[in-house]
Structures are given as structure tokens and as C-alpha cells.
Amino acid sequence: MIRSICCIGAGYVGGPTMAVIADRCPGIQVTVVDLNAERIAAWNAPDLSQLPIYEPGLDALVGRARGRNLHFTTAVEAAIAGADMVFLSVNTPTKTKGVGAGQASDLRWIEASARQVAASAQGHTIVVEKSTLPVRTAETVQTILNAVPLSSVPGAEGKTFSVLSNPEFLAEGTAIADLQAPDRVLIGGEDPAAIEALAAIYGQWVPAERILRTNLWSSELSKLTANAFLAQRISSINAIAALCEATGADVGEVAKAIGADSRIGAKFLKAGPGFGGSCFQKDILNLVYLCGHYGLHEVAAYWQQVVALNRWQQQRIARLVVNRLFGTVSGKRIGVLGFAFKADTNDTRESPAIRICRDLLEEGAVLQIVDPKVSERQLAQDLGQPAGAGEGSWQQVAEVQQAASGADALVLLTEWQAFAEIDWAAVAAVMRRPAWLFDARAKADAAAARAAGLQVWRVGEGADD
Ligand code: UDX
Ligand code: ADP
């Protein structure tokens, strides 16, 4: 019976997951720890609009459970020592240097947290891998944990560990709904008692038939595979979008037609500026690395192409904006509508907007960026330069109207609902003519924009002529 949980990592996965567990399991004390004191302070902010992560519904959950059975602290060791179960929810970005650079995951944070668990745990502890990890990482974690009793750490004798893989399938922007009603929960492991202890926690709100038990490696590989399949669908529809533009078909109509086939299914067929987010690219690159490691070079090349097409889609959009604006955007104002990698999140990791904006800045554009949730600090970090003025600069603005002011074009990159409700007559009135709307999400009311005198390019929409 689990009474106390510690989660290492108060990020996009750890924070919302623990908020839902605390909400659904009032008998369990849940402590979320992080080395980042600023992040923990934000999780403890009295004003719930200041939480470090924006997710619809998260503030209400935290408001209910915080201080009761949900705690946020930097006291990592004490929280581990008091826990029956420890979740590892630390970041695992793609390595930027050394062996496997550009493909393999950087496991330094996983290793460090496993070492912390090894050092501070008491008695029997179930260690749950929550971060997306390359296949067979559980083995590494297990090896680190098992090394402890041999060391000279006082009190090490009584320590035992069971390692489980419990990958998270939540999508940002719908994290709370996904956690509250998951399609499935996957628990991989070798120790039946540990598996059942974790299953009992989810069993508080997830129907039994949705809790799947597998071996460790199947669980780890299922997560990578699910993300690879989803990303592949997006590259597939984006590839067809380009063909639609060239031939006069409409990708929305094609998506609807193929999605009606129950074998294909209607979801995840929206053409756009390419996929972003912390998982898709990283997980595919992990798969590519793994395939290469096992000598499966054709399989590696197959998955690599999904990432290559995604990069091409982003470059293609930046290029076509420049081309339609008479081949130069130097000194021209361009309004950028949306910067987060998708709507309803403040997360910009791998956002297609980063590459597209960087390309436009390189061409000398003056960007006026509006996003309801992304901070100026984040924009500066992602664009590699502070806000400024003149050629090749950017500024953050609060309203679409300001983004349009004096602009030759608006480029819609994130599908925020507000962008579907733009007053095009008002916007067109403040733009420089000829004015363009480049809608990379097919989100705006194109008919209204055209009626207001704008020229419109829409992803996947072929010209009739
Ligand atoms: C994804 C997986 O969905 C989730 O199961 C996993 O746990 C983490 O990775 P996330 O990255 O949060 O979640 O968002 P998701 O909704 O999957 O979108 C990923 C990217 O694909 C976004 O940039 C989104 O805009 C794009 N996308 C999605 C499309 O371009 N078209 C679509 O039809 C769907
Ligand atoms: P994710 O999207 O996977 O949740 P994030 O980067 O949002 O990833 O969150 C991971 C968090 O884990 C970060 O806040 C980071 O500070 C924290 N972290 C990494 N290593 C450790 C560690 N050894 N101990 C405590 N926290 C850690």
C-alpha cells in the first residue's frame, strides 16, 4: 500500500501528473521536488495564475490539493527518504555533443536522479520511470540503484528497489483531461507486487481494462513507437499538403475523406507548419539511434525521413513568405500570430515558430510577435537575441491589431482559438498594401480576410488557376 510518493522533476510531465494523482488519491501524500528553486517557488505561488506551466484546469487542481496532500519543495533528499514510490520525471533532451550527438537522449539527469534515489531512499522503494527514455534505460537505473548496498553509505543494507516503466502519454494543452481519462495506462516491470502497487493507484480512477501490464522493454519501446507513429502521420499529411498546393486539391478535404476510413481514423491529420514539442523529434531520433545501434540501417533511414520532412516543411513556409513578398522581407514588418508549439500551452520547445522566425530574421524582417501565453524572456531565448528595433529584429506585442500595424504580412503559426475570431476589416485597415495572410494552420477565417482585401495563402490549399 503506497502512502507517500516523491516525484523528481516539476516540469510539464511531473507537475500535472502529480496534481491529478494527489487529487484522485487523497490518502497519498505527494511531494514534487526540483533542483530549480525558481520553478518550485512558482509552483508554490499564492496566485495560481503564476504557476510555471499553463494547462487548462491545472490551477484548479493545484488550488484544491496543494498544502493538503500535494507539496512542492527543493528538499530532494528528505522527500526521497520519506517515499514508498519515486517517479523520475526529469528532462531527457537529445544529446548535443559526444557519442550519439543529435540522436541519442542525454541521460545525465536520469542518472543523477537515480543516484540521488540510491543515496537517500529508505527500506523498499518502487522507482517509476516517467520520462520518455531510450529502450533499456530501466536496466541502467536498476544498475545504479543496486550498486548502493555495496557502497559504504550508512543504512544502505536495508534498501531494496523495484524499477517500473510507466510512460506518460499526455499531450500538452489537454494534459489534465488526458490524465483524468487516459486511453490506456502502461506499466512495464518484472516485479508483480510493484506493478500491482502502481496499478492500484491508477485504479482509483482508471477503468481496470485500460491498465496494461507489459515487460519493461515493451513499455519503453511502446512510448517511442506511439510518438513515432503520431509524428509520421503529421509528416504524411504535410507531404500531401504540399502536393495539394501544387495541384489544386485541398488538404482539409483530403484529410476528411481518408479519415472517414475507420482503419485510418480522423484524428491527427491536420496539416500545419510541422510538429514541435519536446517529444516527437526526440523520440524518433532515439529510435533512429537505436536502429543504427542494432545495424538496422534501412529502418533508421525510414524514421529519419519523418524528421527530415518536418524540417523541410518549416523551411518551405519561411521561403514562401519571402517569395510572395517580392523576394525580400528586409526591413518589412511581419506579424507573427502564435509562437507556442501548439495552442493552449506556453511551451515553445521545438516549436516550428522558432525556425520560421529565425529564417525571417535572417532575411532582415521586423517581426511583431503575439502569443497569449509565451513570455518575452522565452522569445529572446528561442530567437537567440533580445527584443530590438530595425532590420532583423523582433518585438512582442499584446494584440493581433498591433502585430498587423504597418505590416506587409501576418504569418499564423499556432492555432490559438482567438486567431479564428480576428476582425479582418480592422486588421486590414492598419496593414501596408498589398497585404498578405500566410495561414500555416488553416485556422483563420480566410473568406473574411480575403473580403477585407488581403491575399491569402493557406497550408494545403491549392490555387484554382
Ligand atoms: C505528444 C503526444 O501526443 C503525447 O502522447 C506524448 O506523451 C508527448 O508528445 P504533445 O507534444 O504535447 O504530445 O502534443 P501533440 O498534440 O501530440 O502535438 C505535437 C505537435 O504536432 C504539435 O506541434 C502540433 O501542432 C502538431 N500537430 C498535431 C499537427 O501539426 N497536426 C495534427 O493533426 C496534430
Ligand atoms: P518534462 O517535459 O519531461 O516534464 P521539463 O524540462 O519540463 O521536462 O522538467 C524536468 C524538470 O526536472 C526540470 O524542472 C529540472 O529542473 C528537473 N530536474 C532535472 N534533474 C533533476 C534532479 N536530479 N533533481 C531534481 N530535479 C531535477
GROMACS .gro file of N, CA and C in nm, residues 5-19 30-36 39-40 43 52-53 70-74 76 79-80 86-92 109-110 113 116-117 128 130-131:
model
  150
    5ILE      N    1   0.441   0.944  -0.207
    5ILE     CA    2   0.505   0.946  -0.339
    5ILE      C    3   0.597   1.067  -0.347
    6CYS      N    4   0.714   1.047  -0.407
    6CYS     CA    5   0.800   1.161  -0.439
    6CYS      C    6   0.816   1.163  -0.591
    7CYS      N    7   0.806   1.280  -0.652
    7CYS     CA    8   0.828   1.291  -0.796
    7CYS      C    9   0.947   1.383  -0.817
    8ILE      N   10   1.049   1.333  -0.883
    8ILE     CA   11   1.168   1.416  -0.911
    8ILE      C   12   1.148   1.481  -1.048
    9GLY      N   13   1.139   1.614  -1.049
    9GLY     CA   14   1.116   1.688  -1.173
    9GLY      C   15   0.978   1.751  -1.172
   10ALA      N   16   0.973   1.885  -1.161
   10ALA     CA   17   0.845   1.957  -1.154
   10ALA      C   18   0.817   2.025  -1.287
   11GLY      N   19   0.824   1.946  -1.395
   11GLY     CA   20   0.806   2.004  -1.529
   11GLY      C   21   0.668   1.979  -1.586
   12TYR      N   22   0.663   1.975  -1.719
   12TYR     CA   23   0.536   1.959  -1.790
   12TYR      C   24   0.474   1.822  -1.765
   13VAL      N   25   0.559   1.722  -1.735
   13VAL     CA   26   0.506   1.589  -1.707
   13VAL      C   27   0.482   1.574  -1.556
   14GLY      N   28   0.586   1.598  -1.477
   14GLY     CA   29   0.576   1.575  -1.332
   14GLY      C   30   0.466   1.658  -1.265
   15GLY      N   31   0.459   1.785  -1.296
   15GLY     CA   32   0.363   1.875  -1.228
   15GLY      C   33   0.218   1.829  -1.248
   16PRO      N   34   0.170   1.827  -1.374
   16PRO     CA   35   0.031   1.788  -1.395
   16PRO      C   36   0.000   1.644  -1.351
   17THR      N   37   0.093   1.550  -1.374
   17THR     CA   38   0.067   1.411  -1.336
   17THR      C   39   0.046   1.400  -1.185
   18MET      N   40   0.133   1.465  -1.111
   18MET     CA   41   0.122   1.456  -0.964
   18MET      C   42   0.000   1.531  -0.912
   19ALA      N   43  -0.036   1.639  -0.980
   19ALA     CA   44  -0.157   1.712  -0.937
   19ALA      C   45  -0.279   1.621  -0.950
   30VAL      N   46   0.178   1.342  -0.176
   30VAL     CA   47   0.256   1.353  -0.299
   30VAL      C   48   0.349   1.474  -0.289
   31THR      N   49   0.478   1.450  -0.301
   31THR     CA   50   0.575   1.560  -0.292
   31THR      C   51   0.651   1.569  -0.424
   32VAL      N   52   0.646   1.687  -0.487
   32VAL     CA   53   0.716   1.708  -0.613
   32VAL      C   54   0.841   1.790  -0.584
   33VAL      N   55   0.956   1.737  -0.624
   33VAL     CA   56   1.082   1.807  -0.595
   33VAL      C   57   1.151   1.848  -0.725
   34ASP      N   58   1.227   1.955  -0.716
   34ASP     CA   59   1.304   2.000  -0.831
   34ASP      C   60   1.426   2.075  -0.779
   35LEU      N   61   1.535   2.069  -0.855
   35LEU     CA   62   1.656   2.142  -0.818
   35LEU      C   63   1.638   2.291  -0.846
   36ASN      N   64   1.547   2.321  -0.937
   36ASN     CA   65   1.527   2.458  -0.981
   36ASN      C   66   1.436   2.531  -0.882
   39ARG      N   67   1.151   2.747  -1.013
   39ARG     CA   68   1.034   2.671  -1.059
   39ARG      C   69   0.948   2.626  -0.941
   40ILE      N   70   1.015   2.581  -0.834
   40ILE     CA   71   0.939   2.537  -0.716
   40ILE      C   72   0.865   2.656  -0.654
   43TRP      N   73   0.557   2.710  -0.842
   43TRP     CA   74   0.452   2.611  -0.811
   43TRP      C   75   0.384   2.645  -0.679
   52PRO      N   76   0.421   2.771  -1.304
   52PRO     CA   77   0.522   2.775  -1.411
   52PRO      C   78   0.474   2.714  -1.542
   53ILE      N   79   0.364   2.641  -1.537
   53ILE     CA   80   0.314   2.573  -1.656
   53ILE      C   81   0.170   2.612  -1.677
   70LEU      N   82  -0.051   1.759  -0.161
   70LEU     CA   83   0.037   1.790  -0.274
   70LEU      C   84   0.135   1.899  -0.230
   71HIS      N   85   0.265   1.868  -0.241
   71HIS     CA   86   0.366   1.961  -0.191
   71HIS      C   87   0.474   1.982  -0.296
   72PHE      N   88   0.527   2.102  -0.302
   72PHE     CA   89   0.636   2.133  -0.395
   72PHE      C   90   0.754   2.183  -0.313
   73THR      N   91   0.871   2.122  -0.331
   73THR     CA   92   0.985   2.160  -0.247
   73THR      C   93   1.118   2.132  -0.319
   74THR      N   94   1.222   2.199  -0.273
   74THR     CA   95   1.356   2.171  -0.326
   74THR      C   96   1.430   2.071  -0.235
   76VAL      N   97   1.508   1.767  -0.187
   76VAL     CA   98   1.502   1.642  -0.263
   76VAL      C   99   1.528   1.521  -0.173
   79ALA      N  100   1.249   1.426   0.074
   79ALA     CA  101   1.129   1.375   0.006
   79ALA      C  102   1.152   1.231  -0.041
   80ILE      N  103   1.272   1.201  -0.090
   80ILE     CA  104   1.301   1.063  -0.133
   80ILE      C  105   1.298   0.970  -0.012
   86VAL      N  106   0.900   0.644  -0.596
   86VAL     CA  107   0.963   0.765  -0.651
   86VAL      C  108   0.945   0.765  -0.803
   87PHE      N  109   0.888   0.873  -0.856
   87PHE     CA  110   0.874   0.888  -1.001
   87PHE      C  111   0.993   0.970  -1.053
   88LEU      N  112   1.052   0.925  -1.163
   88LEU     CA  113   1.158   1.005  -1.228
   88LEU      C  114   1.095   1.078  -1.346
   89SER      N  115   1.078   1.209  -1.332
   89SER     CA  116   1.017   1.291  -1.438
   89SER      C  117   1.111   1.403  -1.478
   90VAL      N  118   1.236   1.369  -1.495
   90VAL     CA  119   1.335   1.473  -1.529
   90VAL      C  120   1.347   1.485  -1.680
   91ASN      N  121   1.414   1.591  -1.723
   91ASN     CA  122   1.426   1.614  -1.867
   91ASN      C  123   1.527   1.520  -1.931
   92THR      N  124   1.498   1.480  -2.056
   92THR     CA  125   1.588   1.390  -2.129
   92THR      C  126   1.604   1.442  -2.272
  109TRP      N  127   2.052   1.361  -1.649
  109TRP     CA  128   1.960   1.396  -1.540
  109TRP      C  129   1.893   1.272  -1.481
  110ILE      N  130   1.871   1.174  -1.568
  110ILE     CA  131   1.817   1.046  -1.519
  110ILE      C  132   1.919   0.980  -1.429
  113SER      N  133   1.944   1.164  -1.099
  113SER     CA  134   1.832   1.143  -1.008
  113SER      C  135   1.832   1.000  -0.954
  116GLN      N  136   2.060   0.997  -0.675
  116GLN     CA  137   2.000   1.060  -0.556
  116GLN      C  138   1.907   0.964  -0.485
  117VAL      N  139   1.829   0.890  -0.564
  117VAL     CA  140   1.737   0.792  -0.504
  117VAL      C  141   1.819   0.686  -0.432
  128VAL      N  142   0.980   0.458  -1.046
  128VAL     CA  143   0.897   0.457  -1.167
  128VAL      C  144   0.956   0.553  -1.271
  130LYS      N  145   0.916   0.784  -1.558
  130LYS     CA  146   0.805   0.857  -1.619
  130LYS      C  147   0.854   0.930  -1.745
  131SER      N  148   0.978   0.977  -1.740
  131SER     CA  149   1.033   1.048  -1.856
  131SER      C  150   1.038   0.952  -1.974
   0.00000   0.00000   0.00000
